[in-house]
Amino acid sequence: MTSSLFTRRGVIVSGLVVGGGLAVGYFTRANRGNVEQNFSFNAWIKIAPDDIVTFSVHRAEMGQGVTTSLPMMLAEELDADWSKVRYEFSGVNKEYYNFGMLPGGGRPFGPIENDPQAAARTEALRQIFRKQGLSITVRSSSIIDAHDTLRPAGAAVRAMLIGAAAKKWGVADESLTTDKGWVMDGSGDRRASYGELADAAANETPPSDPPLKDPKNYRIVGTNVPRLDSPAKVNGSAQFGIDVTLPDMLYASVKQSPVFGAKVKNYNAQEVAALPGVEAVIAVGDDTVAVIANSTWRAMKAIEQLDITYIDGPTDPMDSATLFEKYVQALDDPDPVVFAEEGDVDAAFSDAETVVDAVYDLPFLAHFCMEPMNCTALVNNTKVEVWAPTQSNTLTQQIASKTAGVPEDNVTVHTTFLGGGFGRRAEADFVRHAVTAAMAVPGRPVKLTWSREQDVQHDTYRPAAVSRFRAGLDGAGNIIAFTNTMVSQSILASSFKRSPNSRGGDARRDRDVTLGVINLKYDLPNTRIAYVPWTSDVPVGYWRSVNNSVNCFFAESFIDELAHASNADPLDYRRGLLKSEPRMVKILDELADKSQWHRPLGPGRGRGMAFSDNHGTTLAEVVEISLNDNNELTIDRVVCVIDCGIVVHPDIVIAQVEGSIIEGLGAALYGEITLTQGRVDQSNFHDYGFMSLAQSPKIEVYLLPQGKRPGGVGEPAVPPAAPALTNAIFDATGKRIRSLPIKKHDFLII
């Protein structure tokens, strides 16, 4: 293969002797004279004289296992001894940009292997991304991106070590091989460890196109090696953001405007500043007040004493009921954005024997990370240091720089473990709060922690949405026309308003709002997919699986309705719609077998399914439920068949799927953020609702890897869970649920 990492603009791999070892990373030829400075920030691989290999992990670890799976990919191509592999979190560097988060897993113009035009366009876009240098952990893209970046890095270092050994022994490179951290000759009589060769390897010229392993020869990738982060999490030494402790540290908390869009007019600063332990009371922006104290408890107790007067925002505060009424009215907007249209839709509807219509809605959802929003900051003259559980150290650096008014290069970011992310920690509002607080007490670190109530009532929520589907069927029940119109806020437009270097996004160009329906793999002739943008002061953001969790519920519920309208089995109906996608049909066939789909269930039982293709991964899920005479609902079993391409660590994949299913089911059962006069009603775990351990079903996950590239696994299993559950409820009761959460439909969930 030809990797753009080693061509175009001279980006190469090279070595640096560090304490008698070898560090390897990326830098440009123009900077070659300043190698040490570059490598101090962006080294990928370090090899110490004692043979310990340390990999730099440049993605956020929030439980999804990147501190193991990314080193696995490097170690595989390096041919390292896994028992001697370690990791460390990286700093900020533009070479850690995430190209894999783009559509197609870094293939926005389609496959590049046999398409020179697509390859050229992809490379041009890559250069733009490299210049911007956005390092961020989103869209289940870590493994996808690493497939193109980390494997060549590991292979290049292996080649350099072989070259060093060949010179030492006076033999050709081709006569040598490697195995578990050793370079050896063909006979095995001579061998040298990577640590022994590190110094000499630093002088080797890195190959521009290092050969990569054939997957059939993998010995690390595809296995369940012990997770590298487990020991620290078991013994308590793992540092999450909320664990950061520094000498002479102060603590802070905030109170934000309870009504979105409202601004602070005045507050009783002097009175609160006189409370025990309080160091300062300051404004943060125009909608927040922070208290700095000698403990988090005292800061939070002082916050309770704040008496703040607010100025109303530019829009009228709205209730949830009113909002959804307006959404439904907006479905008839005469000028929607049409993101996709194929065939003659209107003519096809005229020829339809039957027309099926349905309107669905979903509420706002909160993230509810177990670790509340927090950040520690230290401002000292023109230098800023930040410790944050962030999904993007790049955005953290930018926000800190803009807040403190210092150059980005003067901001050092330490990324900690994340106690949950789900898209919420791709935002940086908590970073701005912490840096602002630290500016009030220069030279002293300040740990800022939001209360759970602030965390719930000032989230960046998954958008509420209303969606209308309409399909025309011929006499045989075949779909001959298909339309969808959705009303919702644009995450892109909302998040761009909060971005440090953006002027805002255009909602009418946000094609992501249709993810989960515009990318349906079903054979749907005469199709129109439309969107009506909605503007609101309610901040919306990326929630696990982004818009797929919204639109998959809508689309898979409607497909199920069409199957029943056609008197067809729901799984067989989908198989027919996917007849041109044999890889996906195979998933359905496996699902039918593993779930025993065609086995009849007894009275009071129901079985439903849903299918999804998102984040480069294809999967389908079956949910089985029980309902008794008291309308008590039990979820008995979930079966998932997933094709995520190359599987790096099977247990991590299965764990991510299991967690995703639980999150998808919990959101479907309970998840709901409601508004009263512009204020969020919910405040903590007691009035939001989550699936308990006792309510959790038996989950079976079957891996069916197909293809030569990896897909994402952190999010894809979330979207199908909700429609599979509601389709199962329909199967058991004949009641079609078109509005979530399920708790409002008179079911008692046990």
XYZ file of C-alpha atoms in Angstrom:
750
model
C 0.000 0.000 0.000
C 0.974 3.643 -0.297
C 0.393 5.628 2.839
C 0.025 9.388 2.706
C 1.619 9.462 6.146
C 4.975 8.844 4.515
C 4.566 10.817 1.305
C 2.984 14.206 0.560
C 4.776 17.181 2.092
C 7.517 14.995 3.467
C 5.832 13.711 6.593
C 8.011 10.790 7.668
C 8.936 8.620 10.591
C 12.324 9.033 12.216
C 14.155 8.340 15.450
C 15.439 10.172 18.458
C 17.734 8.886 21.151
C 16.108 9.560 24.529
C 18.028 8.396 27.600
C 19.707 5.660 25.610
C 16.477 4.566 23.954
C 14.520 5.303 20.819
C 11.461 7.474 20.321
C 9.658 7.557 17.025
C 7.097 9.977 15.699
C 6.062 12.177 12.805
C 7.545 15.468 11.727
C 8.211 17.356 8.513
C 11.524 17.527 6.711
C 11.499 21.280 7.232
C 11.740 20.697 10.974
C 14.355 17.993 10.874
C 16.959 20.228 12.489
C 14.752 20.539 15.565
C 13.930 16.895 16.031
C 14.106 16.761 19.816
C 11.615 19.546 20.343
C 9.140 17.943 17.956
C 9.516 14.528 19.478
C 9.018 15.790 23.004
C 5.418 16.404 22.036
C 4.447 13.923 19.374
C 6.381 10.689 19.830
C 4.381 7.577 19.026
C 6.817 4.957 20.200
C 9.561 4.889 22.805
C 11.894 1.937 23.282
C 13.965 1.951 26.452
C 17.252 0.051 27.009
C 15.369 -2.388 29.254
C 13.140 -3.312 26.264
C 10.079 -1.541 27.633
C 8.056 -0.177 24.707
C 5.853 2.824 25.501
C 3.140 3.892 23.100
C 1.623 7.342 23.078
C -2.178 7.140 23.196
C -3.592 10.146 21.399
C -7.278 9.422 21.910
C -9.339 9.874 25.066
C -9.883 6.806 27.242
C -13.446 6.756 28.559
C -13.831 3.032 29.062
C -13.831 2.016 25.408
C -10.338 0.527 25.663
C -8.175 2.704 23.393
C -5.302 2.453 25.886
C -5.192 -1.212 24.920
C -6.508 -1.443 21.352
C -4.362 1.355 19.898
C -1.133 -0.056 21.390
C -2.196 -3.458 20.054
C -2.187 -2.104 16.505
C 1.226 -0.503 16.979
C 2.642 -3.550 18.753
C 1.388 -5.878 16.029
C 3.304 -4.131 13.269
C 6.308 -3.493 15.542
C 6.287 -7.170 16.520
C 6.651 -6.186 20.165
C 6.473 -8.358 23.268
C 3.067 -7.472 24.729
C 4.267 -8.137 28.270
C 6.684 -5.215 27.865
C 4.205 -2.765 26.346
C 3.182 0.358 28.248
C 1.222 3.472 27.321
C 1.060 7.164 28.149
C -1.408 9.856 27.162
C -0.150 12.228 24.497
C 0.057 15.973 24.578
C -1.383 18.336 21.975
C 0.066 18.024 18.493
C -1.427 18.619 15.070
C -0.157 15.272 13.808
C -2.741 13.627 16.047
C -5.581 14.927 13.887
C -8.489 12.542 13.445
C -9.171 11.911 9.771
C -11.066 8.691 10.460
C -14.057 10.579 11.847
C -14.994 11.695 8.334
C -17.713 9.843 6.404
C -16.608 6.465 5.173
C -14.057 6.204 7.971
C -11.700 8.686 6.340
C -12.952 7.749 2.875
C -15.397 10.612 2.221
C -15.155 10.186 -1.553
C -15.393 6.409 -1.531
C -12.739 3.649 -1.535
C -9.328 4.898 -2.630
C -7.571 1.618 -3.403
C -8.617 1.453 -7.071
C -9.853 4.979 -7.650
C -7.053 7.513 -8.313
C -9.478 10.444 -8.352
C -10.969 9.523 -4.981
C -7.454 8.949 -3.629
C -6.295 12.384 -4.796
C -9.325 14.168 -3.367
C -8.977 12.283 -0.094
C -5.300 13.196 0.163
C -6.042 16.878 -0.501
C -8.618 16.849 2.277
C -6.196 15.053 4.576
C -3.708 17.885 4.158
C -6.367 20.360 5.259
C -7.130 18.246 8.310
C -3.430 17.921 9.091
C -3.057 21.701 8.995
C -6.028 22.173 11.309
C -4.739 19.422 13.575
C -7.954 18.614 15.424
C -7.313 15.729 17.802
C -10.672 14.500 19.031
C -12.268 11.240 20.124
C -15.709 11.068 18.524
C -17.820 9.074 16.077
C -16.332 5.691 17.040
C -13.349 6.589 14.882
C -10.255 5.769 16.957
C -9.632 2.303 15.506
C -10.748 3.387 12.034
C -8.227 6.229 12.005
C -5.484 4.108 13.579
C -5.819 1.546 10.814
C -4.311 4.103 8.437
C -1.934 5.877 10.822
C -0.584 3.629 13.555
C 0.075 0.473 11.584
C 2.593 2.162 9.245
C 4.231 3.813 12.273
C 4.819 0.452 13.924
C 5.992 -1.156 10.691
C 8.481 1.653 10.057
C 10.088 1.256 13.484
C 10.375 -2.483 12.987
C 12.182 -1.870 9.679
C 14.579 0.572 11.376
C 15.417 -1.971 14.077
C 16.063 -4.625 11.448
C 18.297 -2.175 9.563
C 20.327 -1.490 12.704
C 20.826 -5.208 13.342
C 21.773 -5.861 9.711
C 24.544 -3.263 9.884
C 25.746 -4.610 13.212
C 26.044 -8.148 11.843
C 27.030 -7.258 8.271
C 24.075 -9.003 6.663
C 21.201 -8.008 4.392
C 18.000 -6.700 5.932
C 16.069 -9.402 4.080
C 17.906 -12.147 5.986
C 16.539 -10.988 9.316
C 13.206 -11.344 11.023
C 11.577 -10.258 14.259
C 9.652 -11.942 17.030
C 8.292 -10.538 20.290
C 10.785 -7.728 20.693
C 13.806 -9.444 19.169
C 15.584 -9.162 15.822
C 17.190 -12.460 14.716
C 18.796 -14.090 11.746
C 17.293 -16.977 9.871
C 19.112 -19.601 11.871
C 18.228 -18.066 15.185
C 21.903 -18.152 16.255
C 22.146 -14.390 16.497
C 19.575 -12.152 18.024
C 19.337 -8.749 19.672
C 16.567 -7.189 21.685
C 14.863 -3.990 20.625
C 16.346 -2.233 23.644
C 19.872 -3.230 22.585
C 19.307 -1.885 19.067
C 17.483 1.333 19.966
C 20.490 3.662 19.834
C 21.686 2.381 16.481
C 18.167 2.303 15.049
C 17.881 6.035 15.706
C 20.362 6.586 12.871
C 18.422 4.504 10.348
C 16.532 6.177 7.526
C 12.864 5.302 7.919
C 11.199 3.565 4.972
C 8.702 5.683 3.069
C 6.361 2.754 2.482
C 6.961 0.056 5.091
C 5.396 -3.327 4.343
C 2.468 -4.201 6.573
C 1.612 -7.604 7.965
C -0.875 -9.881 6.290
C -3.775 -10.104 8.779
C -3.525 -13.888 8.705
C -0.175 -13.504 10.481
C -1.493 -11.357 13.312
C -0.630 -12.652 16.781
C -1.784 -9.674 18.878
C -4.627 -8.086 16.919
C -7.694 -10.278 17.188
C -6.792 -11.646 20.620
C -7.980 -10.834 24.135
C -4.720 -9.571 25.584
C -4.996 -8.149 29.133
C -6.159 -4.539 29.110
C -3.332 -2.162 29.934
C -5.534 0.179 31.963
C -7.043 -2.498 34.208
C -4.340 -2.597 36.924
C -4.540 1.161 37.576
C -8.327 1.070 37.688
C -8.305 -1.879 40.054
C -5.730 -0.479 42.478
C -7.129 3.047 42.364
C -4.109 4.760 40.855
C -5.872 5.714 37.600
C -6.309 9.480 37.551
C -9.638 10.834 36.375
C -10.166 14.562 36.087
C -11.943 14.730 39.416
C -8.946 13.028 41.106
C -6.422 15.749 40.239
C -4.741 17.141 43.350
C -2.008 19.779 43.261
C -0.130 21.740 45.918
C -1.797 24.934 47.149
C -4.949 24.110 45.197
C -8.226 25.985 45.426
C -11.651 24.725 44.407
C -14.537 26.202 42.489
C -18.093 25.556 41.401
C -20.569 27.451 39.248
C -24.175 28.520 38.987
C -25.425 29.058 35.461
C -28.561 30.781 34.252
C -31.458 28.342 34.799
C -33.202 29.627 31.672
C -31.341 29.117 28.425
C -30.432 32.433 26.825
C -30.864 34.525 29.974
C -27.970 36.680 31.231
C -26.733 37.634 34.702
C -27.773 41.163 35.726
C -26.449 41.334 39.287
C -25.684 39.121 42.291
C -24.695 39.384 45.954
C -20.932 38.979 45.487
C -19.831 40.691 48.688
C -22.174 38.721 50.909
C -21.096 35.363 49.485
C -17.408 36.333 49.458
C -17.614 36.801 53.241
C -18.638 33.177 53.835
C -16.097 30.841 55.520
C -13.449 29.503 53.152
C -14.548 31.589 50.160
C -11.676 33.184 48.265
C -13.520 34.930 45.432
C -16.867 35.290 43.680
C -16.573 36.075 39.974
C -18.593 36.307 36.782
C -17.817 33.745 34.088
C -19.043 35.091 30.800
C -22.480 36.708 30.875
C -24.570 33.817 32.169
C -22.543 32.193 34.972
C -21.189 33.015 38.423
C -18.342 31.039 40.021
C -17.323 30.726 43.657
C -13.696 29.914 44.510
C -13.081 28.433 47.959
C -10.721 26.259 49.960
C -12.798 23.111 49.316
C -15.317 21.881 46.794
C -17.908 21.503 49.532
C -17.554 25.102 50.661
C -17.661 26.324 47.072
C -20.892 24.411 46.424
C -22.483 25.507 49.711
C -21.595 29.122 48.913
C -23.166 28.722 45.482
C -26.450 27.952 47.246
C -26.304 31.389 48.891
C -26.033 33.265 45.608
C -28.971 35.537 44.854
C -28.783 36.257 41.137
C -31.043 38.483 39.061
C -31.238 37.622 35.374
C -32.087 39.446 32.160
C -34.422 37.463 29.899
C -32.963 35.997 26.740
C -33.849 36.952 23.179
C -36.492 34.228 22.729
C -39.587 33.336 24.725
C -39.025 30.501 27.233
C -40.942 27.468 26.052
C -42.523 24.360 27.538
C -41.865 20.939 26.045
C -45.518 20.470 25.076
C -45.536 23.767 23.176
C -42.244 22.934 21.514
C -43.532 19.631 20.136
C -46.708 21.320 18.902
C -44.569 23.738 16.929
C -42.416 20.906 15.633
C -45.479 19.116 14.284
C -46.682 22.307 12.626
C -43.237 22.765 11.062
C -43.538 19.396 9.304
C -45.640 21.243 6.736
C -43.001 23.919 6.121
C -43.178 24.738 2.389
C -39.405 25.142 2.073
C -37.642 22.232 3.754
C -34.064 21.313 2.956
C -34.152 18.309 0.610
C -30.960 16.365 1.228
C -31.790 13.459 -1.091
C -34.293 12.857 -3.853
C -34.383 10.022 -6.358
C -36.972 9.146 -8.969
C -40.430 10.621 -9.451
C -41.803 10.536 -5.930
C -45.163 12.187 -6.578
C -45.946 9.991 -9.571
C -45.047 6.876 -7.616
C -47.459 7.823 -4.828
C -50.177 8.291 -7.422
C -49.623 4.699 -8.527
C -49.573 3.285 -4.992
C -52.185 0.743 -3.972
C -51.713 1.613 -0.301
C -50.200 4.628 1.462
C -48.839 4.313 4.997
C -48.182 7.415 7.135
C -46.643 7.733 10.585
C -45.314 10.521 12.783
C -42.761 9.842 15.518
C -41.133 11.996 18.175
C -38.222 11.819 20.593
C -37.358 14.060 23.561
C -34.140 15.803 24.507
C -31.680 13.451 26.217
C -28.914 14.222 28.701
C -25.526 12.510 28.806
C -25.325 11.828 32.543
C -21.619 10.993 32.619
C -20.797 9.295 35.919
C -18.024 11.821 36.468
C -19.584 15.316 36.489
C -18.010 18.083 34.419
C -14.730 19.203 35.954
C -11.383 20.715 35.070
C -8.288 21.927 36.899
C -6.404 24.995 35.662
C -3.315 26.947 36.647
C -2.658 30.416 35.199
C 0.792 31.839 35.810
C 1.735 34.986 33.924
C 1.436 34.061 30.229
C 1.396 30.309 30.816
C -1.657 28.131 31.329
C -1.737 24.511 32.431
C -4.918 22.439 32.270
C -5.825 18.985 33.594
C -9.055 17.807 31.993
C -11.121 14.691 31.264
C -11.632 15.836 27.694
C -12.454 14.159 24.402
C -10.332 16.774 22.623
C -7.146 18.200 24.026
C -7.018 20.392 20.921
C -10.313 22.125 21.746
C -9.268 22.301 25.390
C -6.083 24.101 24.397
C -7.947 26.473 22.093
C -10.570 27.368 24.702
C -7.938 27.862 27.398
C -5.881 30.033 25.049
C -8.821 32.207 24.070
C -10.086 32.515 27.648
C -6.720 33.499 29.133
C -5.633 35.578 26.144
C -2.368 33.703 25.650
C -0.931 31.918 22.580
C -2.001 28.311 22.159
C 1.622 27.207 22.439
C 1.615 28.616 25.975
C -1.138 26.209 27.038
C -0.190 22.742 28.289
C -2.987 20.167 28.432
C -2.868 17.019 30.553
C -5.576 14.566 29.505
C -6.831 12.313 32.279
C -9.093 9.291 32.180
C -12.723 10.190 31.504
C -15.561 9.009 33.723
C -17.813 8.781 30.699
C -17.900 10.980 27.632
C -20.601 10.021 25.110
C -19.942 13.256 23.182
C -20.455 15.582 26.163
C -16.741 15.963 26.787
C -16.130 16.975 23.190
C -17.400 20.319 24.515
C -15.165 22.647 26.539
C -17.494 24.892 28.569
C -16.154 23.438 31.817
C -12.619 24.254 30.641
C -13.560 27.897 30.106
C -15.045 28.014 33.596
C -11.913 26.545 35.194
C -9.479 28.821 33.359
C -11.567 31.896 34.186
C -11.568 30.912 37.839
C -7.802 30.323 37.797
C -7.257 33.773 36.283
C -8.798 35.254 39.420
C -6.110 33.638 41.611
C -2.953 33.619 39.453
C -0.273 31.190 40.508
C -2.681 28.852 42.296
C -4.317 25.850 40.659
C -8.108 25.747 40.763
C -10.153 22.564 40.447
C -13.623 23.383 39.191
C -16.409 20.822 39.669
C -19.994 21.161 38.540
C -22.718 19.883 40.825
C -24.841 17.077 39.415
C -27.728 19.526 39.124
C -25.639 21.897 36.978
C -24.473 18.914 34.950
C -28.037 17.816 34.174
C -29.560 21.256 33.638
C -26.726 22.653 31.506
C -25.900 19.741 29.269
C -25.601 19.847 25.502
C -28.578 17.597 24.886
C -29.395 15.147 22.173
C -31.899 17.158 20.113
C -35.622 16.605 20.419
C -37.131 15.684 17.064
C -40.356 14.995 15.216
C -40.296 12.926 12.045
C -42.974 12.054 9.494
C -42.688 9.068 7.183
C -44.859 8.211 4.215
C -44.607 5.187 1.958
C -46.499 3.997 -1.087
C -46.955 0.252 -1.543
C -47.978 -1.634 -4.667
C -50.471 -4.493 -4.630
C -47.816 -6.969 -3.542
C -46.729 -4.796 -0.605
C -43.529 -3.610 -2.286
C -42.338 -0.078 -1.504
C -42.594 2.122 -4.586
C -42.340 5.535 -2.901
C -40.735 6.669 0.340
C -40.487 10.107 1.981
C -39.297 11.449 5.293
C -39.399 14.939 6.789
C -37.799 15.702 10.131
C -37.896 18.779 12.356
C -35.059 19.217 14.831
C -32.203 21.429 15.880
C -28.897 21.102 14.083
C -26.119 19.836 16.341
C -23.582 21.278 13.930
C -25.076 24.776 14.067
C -25.447 24.661 17.850
C -21.948 23.347 18.554
C -20.332 25.778 16.110
C -21.722 28.654 18.169
C -19.700 27.312 21.094
C -16.544 26.599 19.090
C -13.584 28.894 19.875
C -12.692 29.560 16.246
C -16.045 29.462 14.488
C -18.587 32.007 13.380
C -21.397 29.498 13.515
C -22.764 26.788 11.267
C -25.574 26.754 8.748
C -28.271 24.322 9.845
C -29.564 24.075 6.272
C -26.271 22.476 5.277
C -26.078 20.012 8.151
C -26.575 16.716 6.377
C -25.730 14.867 9.608
C -29.252 15.503 10.898
C -30.437 12.791 8.515
C -27.899 10.130 9.556
C -29.765 6.920 10.184
C -32.256 7.502 7.386
C -30.375 9.061 4.484
C -27.863 6.213 4.655
C -30.434 3.402 4.789
C -29.179 0.424 2.799
C -32.671 -0.727 1.862
C -33.784 -0.736 -1.755
C -36.163 2.247 -1.662
C -37.099 3.634 -5.091
C -38.566 7.124 -5.531
C -37.242 8.594 -2.301
C -37.196 12.073 -0.775
C -35.430 12.921 2.512
C -36.132 16.420 3.842
C -35.260 18.457 6.911
C -36.797 21.522 8.564
C -34.213 23.334 10.738
C -35.313 24.589 14.140
C -33.539 27.316 16.095
C -33.580 27.401 19.883
C -31.556 28.596 22.874
C -31.472 25.020 24.169
C -27.890 23.830 23.582
C -27.726 20.539 21.701
C -24.697 18.384 21.112
C -23.353 15.014 20.159
C -24.866 12.114 22.094
C -23.665 8.536 21.741
C -24.186 7.548 18.063
C -25.071 11.156 17.144
C -28.183 11.430 14.931
C -28.272 7.710 14.206
C -29.986 7.016 17.531
C -32.757 9.432 16.569
C -33.330 8.403 12.981
C -32.823 4.679 13.483
C -35.728 4.663 15.923
C -37.864 6.525 13.412
C -36.848 4.535 10.326
C -36.768 1.050 11.854
C -40.130 1.624 13.531
C -41.593 2.649 10.191
C -40.023 -0.252 8.292
C -41.612 -2.555 10.856
C -44.965 -0.895 10.259
C -44.547 -1.431 6.516
C -43.738 -5.104 7.073
C -46.973 -5.574 9.031
C -48.939 -3.534 6.486
C -47.642 -5.978 3.875
C -48.440 -9.026 6.041
C -44.752 -9.928 5.964
C -42.400 -11.238 8.633
C -40.330 -8.232 9.803
C -36.955 -9.963 9.396
C -37.826 -11.524 6.049
C -39.180 -8.155 4.899
C -35.862 -6.488 5.643
C -33.988 -9.318 3.965
C -35.953 -8.574 0.806
C -35.111 -4.882 1.004
C -31.414 -5.777 1.319
C -31.223 -8.291 -1.533
C -28.541 -6.204 -3.269
C -26.413 -6.209 -0.072
C -25.301 -9.835 0.459
C -22.971 -8.907 3.325
C -25.929 -7.449 5.215
C -28.241 -10.334 4.351
C -25.672 -12.613 5.950
C -26.043 -10.642 9.191
C -29.814 -11.096 9.128
C -29.468 -14.789 8.438
C -27.076 -15.155 11.374
C -29.423 -13.142 13.566
C -32.375 -15.314 12.618
C -30.370 -18.394 13.564
C -28.857 -17.142 16.840
C -32.089 -15.579 18.089
C -34.247 -18.470 16.899
C -36.352 -15.802 15.238
C -38.946 -18.152 13.790
C -39.466 -20.071 17.056
C -42.914 -19.176 18.421
C -43.083 -17.423 21.777
C -45.664 -18.115 24.437
C -48.527 -15.871 25.589
C -47.504 -12.470 26.912
C -44.223 -12.588 25.016
C -42.998 -10.417 22.165
C -40.030 -10.299 19.844
C -38.845 -7.345 17.755
C -35.839 -6.485 15.666
C -34.024 -3.554 14.126
C -31.161 -3.141 11.670
C -28.552 -0.404 11.362
C -25.485 0.534 9.371
C -23.543 3.316 11.075
C -19.964 4.349 11.841
C -18.627 1.826 9.328
C -20.310 -1.056 11.131
C -23.377 -3.091 10.264
C -25.463 -4.879 12.865
C -28.914 -6.090 13.777
C -30.553 -6.714 17.122
C -33.456 -8.787 18.411
C -35.197 -7.942 21.677
C -37.499 -10.355 23.514
C -39.914 -9.122 26.188
C -42.591 -10.366 28.575
C -45.773 -8.564 29.629
C -48.142 -9.748 32.341
C -51.759 -8.832 33.072
C -50.630 -5.883 35.209
C -48.818 -4.368 32.225
C -45.468 -5.110 33.868
C -42.765 -5.111 31.199
C -39.636 -7.235 31.419
C -36.874 -7.255 28.814
C -35.760 -10.880 28.759
C -33.137 -11.200 26.069
C -31.209 -9.231 23.460
C -29.314 -10.844 20.611
C -26.926 -8.822 18.471
C -24.970 -9.834 15.371
C -22.338 -7.271 14.453
C -19.962 -6.877 11.528
C -17.361 -4.289 12.478
C -14.776 -5.470 9.994
C -11.373 -6.211 11.513
C -11.750 -7.029 15.200
C -8.796 -5.775 17.242
C -9.830 -7.018 20.705
C -12.941 -9.261 20.746
C -13.748 -8.792 24.439
C -13.572 -5.003 24.132
C -15.895 -5.121 21.127
C -18.399 -7.295 22.983
C -18.220 -5.072 26.073
C -18.868 -1.972 23.983
C -21.848 -3.608 22.280
C -23.284 -4.725 25.618
C -22.891 -1.254 27.106
C -24.393 0.358 24.023
C -27.437 -1.913 24.171
C -28.005 -1.082 27.836
C -27.703 2.625 27.106
C -30.062 2.382 24.131
C -32.650 0.418 26.106
C -32.365 2.698 29.142
C -32.876 5.795 27.019
C -35.890 4.202 25.346
C -37.454 3.233 28.673
C -36.752 6.335 30.752
C -34.684 9.002 28.992
C -36.327 12.411 28.803
C -35.365 16.025 29.424
C -38.395 18.288 29.607
C -38.707 22.076 29.783
C -40.988 24.350 31.760
C -40.720 28.023 30.853
C -37.295 27.441 29.372
C -35.942 25.588 32.410
C -34.950 21.932 32.540
C -37.245 20.054 34.938
C -34.887 17.196 35.772
C -31.977 17.669 38.154
C -30.408 14.357 39.185
C -30.629 10.582 38.911
C -33.844 10.402 40.926
C -35.983 12.202 38.339
C -34.362 11.068 35.098
C -34.279 7.296 35.261
C -31.883 4.598 34.195
C -32.050 0.884 33.605
C -30.985 -0.965 36.751
C -28.797 -4.037 36.948
C -31.826 -6.086 37.999
C -33.732 -4.935 34.910
C -30.888 -5.732 32.516
C -31.593 -8.580 30.096
C -29.428 -11.443 29.022
C -27.331 -10.109 26.132
C -25.762 -12.288 23.453
C -23.264 -10.711 21.062
C -22.023 -12.531 17.972
C -19.129 -11.141 15.951
C -19.375 -11.665 12.210
C -16.373 -9.771 10.811
C -16.383 -9.196 7.082
C -14.203 -6.827 5.061
C -10.620 -5.650 5.287
C -11.070 -2.448 7.270
C -12.313 -1.889 10.813
C -15.517 -0.093 11.694
C -16.476 1.641 14.928
C -17.808 -0.221 17.964
C -18.351 2.409 20.672
C -21.678 3.617 19.300
C -23.227 1.466 16.521
C -25.195 -0.836 18.852
C -27.065 2.051 20.510
C -29.469 2.973 17.664
C -31.176 -0.399 17.017
C -31.969 -1.055 20.684
C -34.927 1.327 20.986
C -36.818 0.301 17.821
C -36.157 -3.399 18.462
C -37.732 -2.936 21.901
C -40.787 -1.009 20.714
C -41.249 -3.446 17.844
C -41.230 -6.257 20.416
C -43.891 -4.430 22.432
C -46.023 -4.210 19.297
C -45.499 -7.906 18.664
C -46.763 -8.695 22.179
C -49.591 -6.163 22.446
C -50.484 -4.786 19.027
C -49.735 -1.333 20.441
C -47.408 0.755 18.278
C -45.174 3.137 20.255
C -44.202 6.175 18.189
C -43.097 8.427 21.024
C -40.440 7.827 23.660
C -39.784 7.268 26.497
C -41.759 4.090 27.068
C -42.407 4.983 30.725
C -45.134 7.430 29.643
C -47.145 4.641 27.945
C -48.510 3.067 31.128
C -46.016 0.223 31.337
C -44.488 -0.732 34.686
C -40.907 -1.655 33.937
C -39.550 -4.476 36.102
